[in-house]
XYZ file of C-alpha atoms in Angstrom:
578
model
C -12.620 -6.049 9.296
C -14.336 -9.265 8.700
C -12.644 -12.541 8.094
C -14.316 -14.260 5.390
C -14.485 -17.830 6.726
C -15.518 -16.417 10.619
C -16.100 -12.090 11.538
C -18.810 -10.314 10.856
C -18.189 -6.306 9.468
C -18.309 -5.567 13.371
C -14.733 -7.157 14.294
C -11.178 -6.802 13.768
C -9.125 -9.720 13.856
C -7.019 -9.862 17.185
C -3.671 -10.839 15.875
C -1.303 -12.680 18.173
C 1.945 -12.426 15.655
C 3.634 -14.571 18.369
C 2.173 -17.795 19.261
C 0.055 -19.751 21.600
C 2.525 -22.156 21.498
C 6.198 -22.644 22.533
C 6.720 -26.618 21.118
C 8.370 -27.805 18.013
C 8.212 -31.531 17.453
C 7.604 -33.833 14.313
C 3.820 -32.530 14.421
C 2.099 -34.995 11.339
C 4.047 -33.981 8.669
C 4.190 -37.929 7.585
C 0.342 -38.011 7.199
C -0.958 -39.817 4.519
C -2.906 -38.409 1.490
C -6.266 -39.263 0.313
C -5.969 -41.266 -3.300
C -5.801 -38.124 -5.790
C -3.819 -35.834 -4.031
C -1.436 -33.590 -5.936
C 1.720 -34.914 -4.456
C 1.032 -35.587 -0.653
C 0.334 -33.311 1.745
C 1.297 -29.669 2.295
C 2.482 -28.454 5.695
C 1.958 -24.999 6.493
C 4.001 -22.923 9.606
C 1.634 -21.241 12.048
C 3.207 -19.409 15.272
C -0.475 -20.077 17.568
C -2.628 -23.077 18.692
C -5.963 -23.326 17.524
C -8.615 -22.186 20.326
C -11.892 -22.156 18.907
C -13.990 -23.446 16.004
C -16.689 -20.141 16.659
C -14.123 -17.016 15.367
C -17.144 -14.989 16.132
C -17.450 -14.905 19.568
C -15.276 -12.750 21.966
C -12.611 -14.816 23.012
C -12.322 -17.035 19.686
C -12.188 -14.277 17.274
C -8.272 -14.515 16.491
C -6.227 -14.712 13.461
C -4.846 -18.159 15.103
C -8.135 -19.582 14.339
C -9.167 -17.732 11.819
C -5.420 -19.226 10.199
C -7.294 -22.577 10.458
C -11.057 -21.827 9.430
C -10.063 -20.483 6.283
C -10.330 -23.991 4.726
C -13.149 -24.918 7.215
C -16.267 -22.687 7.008
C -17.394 -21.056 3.698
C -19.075 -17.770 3.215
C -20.744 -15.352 0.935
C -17.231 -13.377 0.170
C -13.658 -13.965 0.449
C -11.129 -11.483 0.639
C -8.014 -11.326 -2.034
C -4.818 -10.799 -2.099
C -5.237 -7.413 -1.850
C -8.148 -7.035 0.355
C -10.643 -6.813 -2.436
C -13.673 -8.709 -1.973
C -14.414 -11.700 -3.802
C -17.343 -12.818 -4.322
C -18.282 -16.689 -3.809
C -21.082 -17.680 -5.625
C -20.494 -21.623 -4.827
C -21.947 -20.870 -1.410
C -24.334 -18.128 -3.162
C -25.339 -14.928 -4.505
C -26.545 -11.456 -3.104
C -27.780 -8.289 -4.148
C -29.017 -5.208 -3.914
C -32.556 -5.572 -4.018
C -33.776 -1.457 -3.103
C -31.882 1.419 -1.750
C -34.966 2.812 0.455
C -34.607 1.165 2.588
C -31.167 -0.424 1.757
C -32.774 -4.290 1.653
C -29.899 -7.177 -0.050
C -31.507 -10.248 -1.083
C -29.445 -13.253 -0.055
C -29.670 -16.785 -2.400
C -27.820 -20.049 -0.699
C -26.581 -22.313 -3.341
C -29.100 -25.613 -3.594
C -26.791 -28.101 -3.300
C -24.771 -26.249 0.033
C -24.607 -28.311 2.514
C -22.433 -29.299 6.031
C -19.741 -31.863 5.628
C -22.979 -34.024 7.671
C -25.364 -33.039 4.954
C -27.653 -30.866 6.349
C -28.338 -28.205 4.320
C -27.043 -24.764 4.444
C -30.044 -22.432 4.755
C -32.276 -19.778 6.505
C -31.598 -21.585 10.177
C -28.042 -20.474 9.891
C -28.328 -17.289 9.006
C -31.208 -16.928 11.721
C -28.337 -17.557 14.377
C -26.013 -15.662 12.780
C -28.357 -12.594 13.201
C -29.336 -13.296 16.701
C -25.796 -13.931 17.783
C -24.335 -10.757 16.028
C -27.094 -8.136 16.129
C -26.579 -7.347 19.724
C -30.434 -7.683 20.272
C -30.587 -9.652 22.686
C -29.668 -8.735 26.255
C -29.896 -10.211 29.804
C -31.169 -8.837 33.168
C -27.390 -9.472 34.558
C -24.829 -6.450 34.673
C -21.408 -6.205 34.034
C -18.952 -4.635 36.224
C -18.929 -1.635 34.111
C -22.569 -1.181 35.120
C -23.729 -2.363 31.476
C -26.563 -5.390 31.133
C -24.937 -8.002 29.662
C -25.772 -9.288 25.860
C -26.919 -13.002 25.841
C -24.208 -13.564 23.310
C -20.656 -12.761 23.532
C -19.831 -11.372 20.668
C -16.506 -8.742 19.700
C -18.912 -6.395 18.272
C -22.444 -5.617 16.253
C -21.508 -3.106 13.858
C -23.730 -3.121 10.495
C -25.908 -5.978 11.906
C -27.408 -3.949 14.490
C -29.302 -2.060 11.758
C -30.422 -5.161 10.288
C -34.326 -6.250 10.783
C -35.013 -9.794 11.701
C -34.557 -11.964 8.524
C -37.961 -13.282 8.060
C -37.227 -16.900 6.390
C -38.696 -20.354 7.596
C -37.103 -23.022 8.305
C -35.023 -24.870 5.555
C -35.309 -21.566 3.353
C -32.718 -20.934 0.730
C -33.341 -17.512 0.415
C -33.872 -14.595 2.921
C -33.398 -10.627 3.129
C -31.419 -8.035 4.959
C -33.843 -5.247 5.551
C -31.462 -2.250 7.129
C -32.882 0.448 8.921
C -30.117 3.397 7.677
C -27.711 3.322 4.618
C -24.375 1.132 5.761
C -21.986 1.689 3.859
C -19.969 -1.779 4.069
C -23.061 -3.476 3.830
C -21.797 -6.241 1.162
C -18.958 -7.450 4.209
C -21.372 -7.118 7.104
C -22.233 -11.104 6.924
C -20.194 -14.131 5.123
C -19.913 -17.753 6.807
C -21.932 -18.969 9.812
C -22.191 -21.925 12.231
C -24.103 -24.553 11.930
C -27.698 -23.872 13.415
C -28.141 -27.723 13.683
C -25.603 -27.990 15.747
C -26.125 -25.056 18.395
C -30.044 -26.501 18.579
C -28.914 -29.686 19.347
C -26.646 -28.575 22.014
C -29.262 -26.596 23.412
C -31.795 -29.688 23.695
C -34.027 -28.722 20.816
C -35.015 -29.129 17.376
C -33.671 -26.682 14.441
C -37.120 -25.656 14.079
C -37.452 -25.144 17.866
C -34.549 -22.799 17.815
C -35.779 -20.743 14.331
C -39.102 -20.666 16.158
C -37.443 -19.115 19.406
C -35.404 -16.584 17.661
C -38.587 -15.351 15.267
C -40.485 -15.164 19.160
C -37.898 -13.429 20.522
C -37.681 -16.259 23.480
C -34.873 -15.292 25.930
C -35.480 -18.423 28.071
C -35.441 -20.756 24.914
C -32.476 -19.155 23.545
C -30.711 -19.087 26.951
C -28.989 -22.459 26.595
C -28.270 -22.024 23.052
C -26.084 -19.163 23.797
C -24.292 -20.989 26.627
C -23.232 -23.265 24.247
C -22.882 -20.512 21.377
C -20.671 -18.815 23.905
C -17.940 -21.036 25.080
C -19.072 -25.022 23.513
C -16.817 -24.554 20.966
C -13.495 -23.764 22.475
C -11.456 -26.128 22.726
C -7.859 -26.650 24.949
C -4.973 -27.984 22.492
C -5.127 -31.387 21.480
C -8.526 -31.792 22.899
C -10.834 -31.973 19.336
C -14.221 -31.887 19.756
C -16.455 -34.683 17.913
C -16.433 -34.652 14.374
C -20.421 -34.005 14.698
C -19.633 -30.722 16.471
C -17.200 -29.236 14.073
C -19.022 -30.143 10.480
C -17.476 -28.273 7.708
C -18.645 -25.781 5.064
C -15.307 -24.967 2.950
C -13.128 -27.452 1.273
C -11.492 -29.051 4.607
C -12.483 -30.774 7.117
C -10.530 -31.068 10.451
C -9.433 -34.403 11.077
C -6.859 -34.347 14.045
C -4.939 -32.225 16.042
C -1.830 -32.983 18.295
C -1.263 -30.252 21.171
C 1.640 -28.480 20.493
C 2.780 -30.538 17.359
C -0.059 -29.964 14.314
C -3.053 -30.032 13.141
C -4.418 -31.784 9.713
C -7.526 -30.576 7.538
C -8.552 -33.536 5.005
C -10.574 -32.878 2.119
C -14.505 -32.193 2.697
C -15.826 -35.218 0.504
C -19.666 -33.345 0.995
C -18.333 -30.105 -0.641
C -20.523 -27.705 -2.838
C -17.736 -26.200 -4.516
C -14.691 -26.906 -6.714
C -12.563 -29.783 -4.747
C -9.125 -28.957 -3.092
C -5.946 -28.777 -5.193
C -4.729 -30.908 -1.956
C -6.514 -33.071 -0.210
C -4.452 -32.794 3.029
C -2.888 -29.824 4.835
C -1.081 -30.278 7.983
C -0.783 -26.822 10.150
C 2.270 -27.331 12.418
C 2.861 -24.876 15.116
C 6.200 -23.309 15.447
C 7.320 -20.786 16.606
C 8.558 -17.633 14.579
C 11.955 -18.296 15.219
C 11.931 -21.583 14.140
C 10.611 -21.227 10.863
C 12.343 -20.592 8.597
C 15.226 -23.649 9.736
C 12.077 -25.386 9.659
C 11.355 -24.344 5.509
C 14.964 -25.008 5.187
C 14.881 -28.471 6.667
C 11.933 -29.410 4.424
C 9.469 -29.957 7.471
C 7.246 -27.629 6.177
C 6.468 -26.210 2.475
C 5.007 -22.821 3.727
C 5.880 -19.819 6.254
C 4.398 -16.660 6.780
C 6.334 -15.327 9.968
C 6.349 -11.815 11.452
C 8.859 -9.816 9.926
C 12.161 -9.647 12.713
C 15.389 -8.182 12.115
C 17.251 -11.456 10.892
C 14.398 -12.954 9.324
C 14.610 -11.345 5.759
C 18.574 -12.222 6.018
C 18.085 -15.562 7.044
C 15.825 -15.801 3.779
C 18.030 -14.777 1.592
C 20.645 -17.124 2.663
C 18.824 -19.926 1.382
C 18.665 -18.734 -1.713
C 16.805 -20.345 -4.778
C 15.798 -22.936 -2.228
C 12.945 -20.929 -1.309
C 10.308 -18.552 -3.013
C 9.849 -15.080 -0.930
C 6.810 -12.849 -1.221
C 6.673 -9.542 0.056
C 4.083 -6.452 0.394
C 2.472 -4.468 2.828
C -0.069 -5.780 5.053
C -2.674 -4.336 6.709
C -2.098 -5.231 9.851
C -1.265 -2.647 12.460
C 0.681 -2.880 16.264
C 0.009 -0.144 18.552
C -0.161 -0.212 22.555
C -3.399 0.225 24.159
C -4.201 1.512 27.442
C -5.818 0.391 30.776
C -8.382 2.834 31.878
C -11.010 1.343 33.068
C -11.615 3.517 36.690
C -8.980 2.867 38.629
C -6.094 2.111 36.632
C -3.284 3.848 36.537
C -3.846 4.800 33.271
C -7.296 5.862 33.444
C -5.310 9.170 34.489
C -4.648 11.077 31.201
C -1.881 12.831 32.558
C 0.170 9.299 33.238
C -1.206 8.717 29.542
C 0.356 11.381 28.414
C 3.690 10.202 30.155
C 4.084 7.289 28.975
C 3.433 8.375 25.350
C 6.203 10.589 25.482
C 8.698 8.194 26.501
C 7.843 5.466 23.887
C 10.573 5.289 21.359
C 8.214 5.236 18.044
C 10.889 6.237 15.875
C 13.566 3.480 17.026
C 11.582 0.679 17.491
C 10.844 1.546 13.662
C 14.305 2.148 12.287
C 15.799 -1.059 14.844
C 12.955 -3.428 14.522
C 10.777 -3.272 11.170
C 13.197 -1.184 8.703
C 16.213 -3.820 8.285
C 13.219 -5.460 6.645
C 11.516 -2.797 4.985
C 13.644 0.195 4.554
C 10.453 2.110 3.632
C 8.226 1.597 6.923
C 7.223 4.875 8.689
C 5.929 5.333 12.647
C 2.292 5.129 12.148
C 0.269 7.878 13.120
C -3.441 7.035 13.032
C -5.375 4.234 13.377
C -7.944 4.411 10.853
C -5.744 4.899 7.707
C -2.855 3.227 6.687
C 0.424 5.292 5.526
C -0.398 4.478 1.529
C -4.014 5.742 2.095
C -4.243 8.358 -0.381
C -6.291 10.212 2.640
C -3.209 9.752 4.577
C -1.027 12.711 5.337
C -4.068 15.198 4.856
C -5.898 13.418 8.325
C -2.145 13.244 10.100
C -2.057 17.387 9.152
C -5.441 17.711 11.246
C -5.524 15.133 13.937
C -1.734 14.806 15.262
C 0.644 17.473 15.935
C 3.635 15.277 16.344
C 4.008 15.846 20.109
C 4.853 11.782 19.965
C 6.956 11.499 17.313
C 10.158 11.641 19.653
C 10.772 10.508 23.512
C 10.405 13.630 26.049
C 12.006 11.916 28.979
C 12.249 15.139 31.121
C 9.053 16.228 30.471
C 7.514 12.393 30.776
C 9.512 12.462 34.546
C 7.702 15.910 35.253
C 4.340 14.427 34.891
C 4.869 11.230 36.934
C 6.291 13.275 39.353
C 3.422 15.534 39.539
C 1.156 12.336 39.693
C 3.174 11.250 42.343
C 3.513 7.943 40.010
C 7.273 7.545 40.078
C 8.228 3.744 40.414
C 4.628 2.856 39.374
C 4.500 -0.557 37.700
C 3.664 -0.645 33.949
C 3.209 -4.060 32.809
C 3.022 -4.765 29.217
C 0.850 -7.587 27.785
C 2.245 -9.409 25.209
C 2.116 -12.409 22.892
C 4.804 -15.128 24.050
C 7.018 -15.992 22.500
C 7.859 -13.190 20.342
C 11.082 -11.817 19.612
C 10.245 -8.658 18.307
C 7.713 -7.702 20.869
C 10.435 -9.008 23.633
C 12.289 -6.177 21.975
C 9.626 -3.644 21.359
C 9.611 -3.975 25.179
C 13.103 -3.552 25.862
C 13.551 -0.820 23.954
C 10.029 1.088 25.852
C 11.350 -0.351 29.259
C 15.197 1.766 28.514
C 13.183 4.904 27.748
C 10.414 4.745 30.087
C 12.055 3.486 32.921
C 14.535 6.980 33.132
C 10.588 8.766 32.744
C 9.958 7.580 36.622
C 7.738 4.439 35.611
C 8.871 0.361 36.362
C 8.063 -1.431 32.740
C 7.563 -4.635 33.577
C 7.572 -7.150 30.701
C 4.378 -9.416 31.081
C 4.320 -12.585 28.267
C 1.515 -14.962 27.791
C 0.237 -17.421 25.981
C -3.502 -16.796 25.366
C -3.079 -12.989 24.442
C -6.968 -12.856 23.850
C -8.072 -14.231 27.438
C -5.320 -11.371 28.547
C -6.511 -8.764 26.954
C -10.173 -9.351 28.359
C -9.064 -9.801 31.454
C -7.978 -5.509 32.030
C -6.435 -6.343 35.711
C -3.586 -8.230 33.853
C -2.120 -5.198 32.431
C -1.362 -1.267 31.986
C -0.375 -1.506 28.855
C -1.744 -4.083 25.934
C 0.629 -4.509 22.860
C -0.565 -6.547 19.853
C -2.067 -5.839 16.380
C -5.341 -5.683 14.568
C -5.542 -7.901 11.385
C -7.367 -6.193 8.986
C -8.447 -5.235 5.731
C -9.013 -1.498 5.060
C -13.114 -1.869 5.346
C -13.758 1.925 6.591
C -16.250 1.039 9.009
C -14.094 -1.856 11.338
C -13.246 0.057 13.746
C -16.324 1.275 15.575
C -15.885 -1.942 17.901
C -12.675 -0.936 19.048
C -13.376 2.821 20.344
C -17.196 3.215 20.906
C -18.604 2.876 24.290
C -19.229 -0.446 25.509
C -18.157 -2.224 22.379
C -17.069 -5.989 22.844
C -13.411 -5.097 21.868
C -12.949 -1.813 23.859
C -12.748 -3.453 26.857
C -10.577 -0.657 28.186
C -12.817 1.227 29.768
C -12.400 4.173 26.849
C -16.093 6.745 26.233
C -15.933 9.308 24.422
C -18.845 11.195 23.102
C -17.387 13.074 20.301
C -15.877 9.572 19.163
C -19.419 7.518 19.390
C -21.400 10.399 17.583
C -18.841 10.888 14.489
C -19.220 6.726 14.860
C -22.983 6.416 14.317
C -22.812 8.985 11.430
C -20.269 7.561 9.622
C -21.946 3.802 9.709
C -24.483 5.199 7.848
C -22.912 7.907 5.046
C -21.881 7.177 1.991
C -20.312 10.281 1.232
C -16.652 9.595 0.447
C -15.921 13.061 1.257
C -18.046 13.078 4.396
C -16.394 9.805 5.722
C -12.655 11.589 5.658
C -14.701 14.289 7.837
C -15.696 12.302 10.038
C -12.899 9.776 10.411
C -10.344 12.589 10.975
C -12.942 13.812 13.628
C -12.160 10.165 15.551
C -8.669 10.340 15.062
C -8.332 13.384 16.704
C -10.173 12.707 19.643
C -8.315 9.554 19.701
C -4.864 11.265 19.924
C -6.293 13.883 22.261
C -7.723 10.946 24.219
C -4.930 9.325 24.229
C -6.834 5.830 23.775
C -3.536 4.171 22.554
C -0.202 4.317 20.848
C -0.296 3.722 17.241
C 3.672 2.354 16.325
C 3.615 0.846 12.260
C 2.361 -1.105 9.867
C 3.575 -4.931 9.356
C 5.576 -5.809 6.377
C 4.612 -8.716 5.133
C 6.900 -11.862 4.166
C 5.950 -15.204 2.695
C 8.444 -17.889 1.981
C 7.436 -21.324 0.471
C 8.629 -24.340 -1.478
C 9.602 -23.594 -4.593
C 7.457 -27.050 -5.968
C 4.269 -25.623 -4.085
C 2.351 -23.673 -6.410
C -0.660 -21.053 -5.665
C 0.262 -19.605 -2.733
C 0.170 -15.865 -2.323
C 0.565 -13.008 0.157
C -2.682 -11.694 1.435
C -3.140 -8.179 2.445
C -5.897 -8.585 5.092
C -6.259 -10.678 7.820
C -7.033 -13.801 6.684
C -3.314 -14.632 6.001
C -1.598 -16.917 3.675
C -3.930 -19.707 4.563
C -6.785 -17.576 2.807
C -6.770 -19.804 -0.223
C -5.017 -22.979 0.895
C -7.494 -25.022 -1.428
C -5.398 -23.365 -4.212
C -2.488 -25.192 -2.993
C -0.531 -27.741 -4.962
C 2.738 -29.446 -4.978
C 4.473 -29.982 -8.598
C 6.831 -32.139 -7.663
């Protein structure tokens, strides 16, 4: 589901768990404070390099910049601790205006404005329709035979019912008219980017580019999205100008060091209540190093995937360090390649592989020495404390995956004629635990017929894009329990189902459920998808992350967040005591 500070309702978070990054140095853990500070700054742990400052395009929408953004770009709503949403009325208020049709009113707060001073207003959330509602779409075509949308975005759901807002320029004020009942509506916009910018970029005036978008003007709003698209991604170290990158949260970010850090000062223009801090530093290390990195005082804050030592290694320091822990709801599974073609576009290889996946040990090996109470996860659309849990499992899985068939995996290959077929596995780098997720699929499947062939990288969201990299894709969604955030991952053609997948059982029970409100109705439908997914075989659900955070024992406010917007998700709570 959304990230506050960047997603729209229409995208999961693409979670690396694993880094972009493989460097530890100093990073800028000596940078000085603004006058006012609460005791200097406060360095945070994150295991990926920033990549983008738009986390709602395609390729930028990642928890390793969404990790960053949290302090950056404001938004109607935040998520809590516990995935609840919060509402922000600093940046400003919305409600429910009529329920026929469903319209919300949306009210900007007067005095929001970019870190540059320009105002906050109806141009902004102009582009943030046209970018997200999907309505835009070029003469070109894909090669999955599809015409290709003029932005790049991971998905549309929720603002593809929405009717152009009709503000003018400057407005403060502006209305989502939807054309069916969406059920999520309250997440299905927060934060945007700033419209000034993108017009400038494009060679034209802010009103220009409201003017194009209320026209409909492909040609205008061609150059806008080639910037939109790709002019704010940036390769580590490489910052782009300060007047590029204006802020509309609490930070501001200052500098950036590839491989060592980056610092977020405090946003002198902001609307809202001012920073507890006025400097965090963001150094990237990787999981492994962390916590000898808390321990050795070069940073205040961790929040590290959950490995077999790491809990140990935590409790060996002692009162030295705080240690937060809960569920999270973020979710690894393996994917499949089918796009046509691919060896796994064959259901029957599928199938094969599924059975030789060790679910069960990479559970009891890999995620219970941390938390003795984690289960293999069997569905994708609930998490195992749903209340709705175990009643969908009963209807949409008969546990033919809950242990490895090897002989009957081998027959199938066999039959395929597939035996010594190459399987790579995509996977963040480094990781540890996905190293030895691997391993421990590569020991099983390997006596099934197939070669696993362990395939690291470093930009895990270019890789999975790019479906002639890989068989197999294993990562995690970061998200929040918002029931409709999923339909960009399975329906056809969605901008993160780049596998290839169509089903139209899956798309139907899809459309419905955007639009019911029916609690009852929703299960229905849901365990409709997750059966077809399982029968499908679209991928391999494995468990659910446990979540640890381990800080400072003098830094106050920080706190475990359930979604994906991580411990970062309220930085400008942050303070140091002492």
């Amino acid at each position: 589901m959304a990230v506050f500070a960047v997603l729209t309702a229409g995208a999961l978070a693409l979670s690396a768990c694993g880094g972009d990054d493989d460097s530890n140095g100093s990073g800028s853990g000596d940078t000085e404070s603004p006058a006012g500070s609460s005791g200097g700054p406060i360095t945070v742990a994150s295991d990926a390099e920033f990549t983008s400052y738009n986390g709602n395009s395609e390729t930028g929408n990642g928890t390793w910049n969404t990790f960053v953004l949290n302090g950056v770009l404001d938004g109607w709503w935040d998520f809590g601790p516990q995935g609840e949403i919060v509402r922000n009325e600093a940046f400003g208020t919305y409600e429910v205006t009529s329920e026929d049709p469903l319209t919300v009113h949306y009210t900007f707060a007067e005095n929001a404005v970019w870190s540059d001073g320009t105002p906050i207003d109806c141009d902004d959330a102009l582009l943030e329709w046209a970018t997200q509602s999907g309505q835009y779409i070029t003469d070109e075509v894909g090669e999955d035979g599809q015409p290709i949308p003029l932005f790049a975005v991971p998905g549309t759901t929720g603002y593809d019912l929405v009717a152009k807002p009709q503000c003018q320029p400057g407005d403060k004020e502006f209305d989502f008219v939807y054309s069916e009942p969406f059920a999520d509506w309250e997440v299905v916009t927060s934060s945007y980017l700033p419209a000034h910018v993108a017009a400038e970029q494009a060679g034209m005036t802010p009103e220009e580019l409201v003017t194009a978008i209320q026209n409909d003007d492909m040609a205008a709003l061609a150059p806008v999205a080639e910037f939109w698209n790709s002019g704010w991604d940036m390769e580590p170290g490489a910052l782009l100008d300060q007047a590029l990158i204006p802020s509309s949260g609490p930070y501001v970010i200052d500098s950036w060091e590839a491989g060592q850090s980056m610092t977020l000062v405090a946003n002198e223009s902001y609307y809202g209540d001012a920073p507890a801090t006025d400097t965090i530093v963001i150094r990237f290390i990787p999981q492994d190093q962390q916590v000898q990195a808390l321990a050795n005082g070069e940073v205040d804050i961790i929040a590290p995937q959950v490995s077999v030592d790491l809990v140990a290694s935590l409790e060996q320091l002692g009162d030295q360090v705080t240690v937060i822990t809960g569920d999270e709801m973020t979710w690894e599974h393996l994917d499949f390649n089918q796009t046509q073609g691919a060896v796994f576009s064959d259901p029957n290889l599928r199938q094969a592989f599924a059975m030789c996946v060790p679910r069960q040990q990479i559970v009891d090996n890999l995620i219970k020495p941390a938390n003795p109470e984690a289960v293999v996860m069997n569905l994708r659309e609930f998490f195992p404390w749903d209340p709705e849990y175990d009643q969908v499992v009963g209807e949409a899985y008969g546990g033919e995956y809950d242990e490895p068939d090897i002989e009957g995996a081998r027959a199938l290959v066999e039959a395929a004629g597939a035996t010594g077929t190459q399987i790579r596995i995509l996977r963040s780098d480094p990781n540890p635990r996905r190293a030895d997720t691997v391993a421990a699929i590569k020991a099983s499947c390997d006596q099934a017929g197939f070669e696993i062939v362990d395939t690291p990288t470093q930009d895990l969201g270019a890789g999975i894009v790019d479906v002639t990299s890989y068989e197999v894709a294993l990562f995690a969604w970061a998200g929040s329990g918002v029931m409709t955030s999923g339909a960009s991952l399975y329906r056809t053609n969605e901008g993160q189902n780049p596998y290839g997948y169509s089903n139209q059982t899956v798309d139907d029970a899809w459309g419905e459920l955007l639009i019911t409100v029916d609690p009852d109705r929703q299960v229905e439908l849901l365990t409709t998808i997750e059966t077809q997914l399982w029968a499908d075989l679209f991928s391999i659900p494995l468990y659910a992350h446990p979540g640890v955070t381990a800080h400072n024992p003098a830094i106050e406010g920080v706190q475990q967040n359930a979604a994906q917007t991580q411990v970062s998700f309220n930085m400008e709570e942050w303070s140091r005591t002492s």
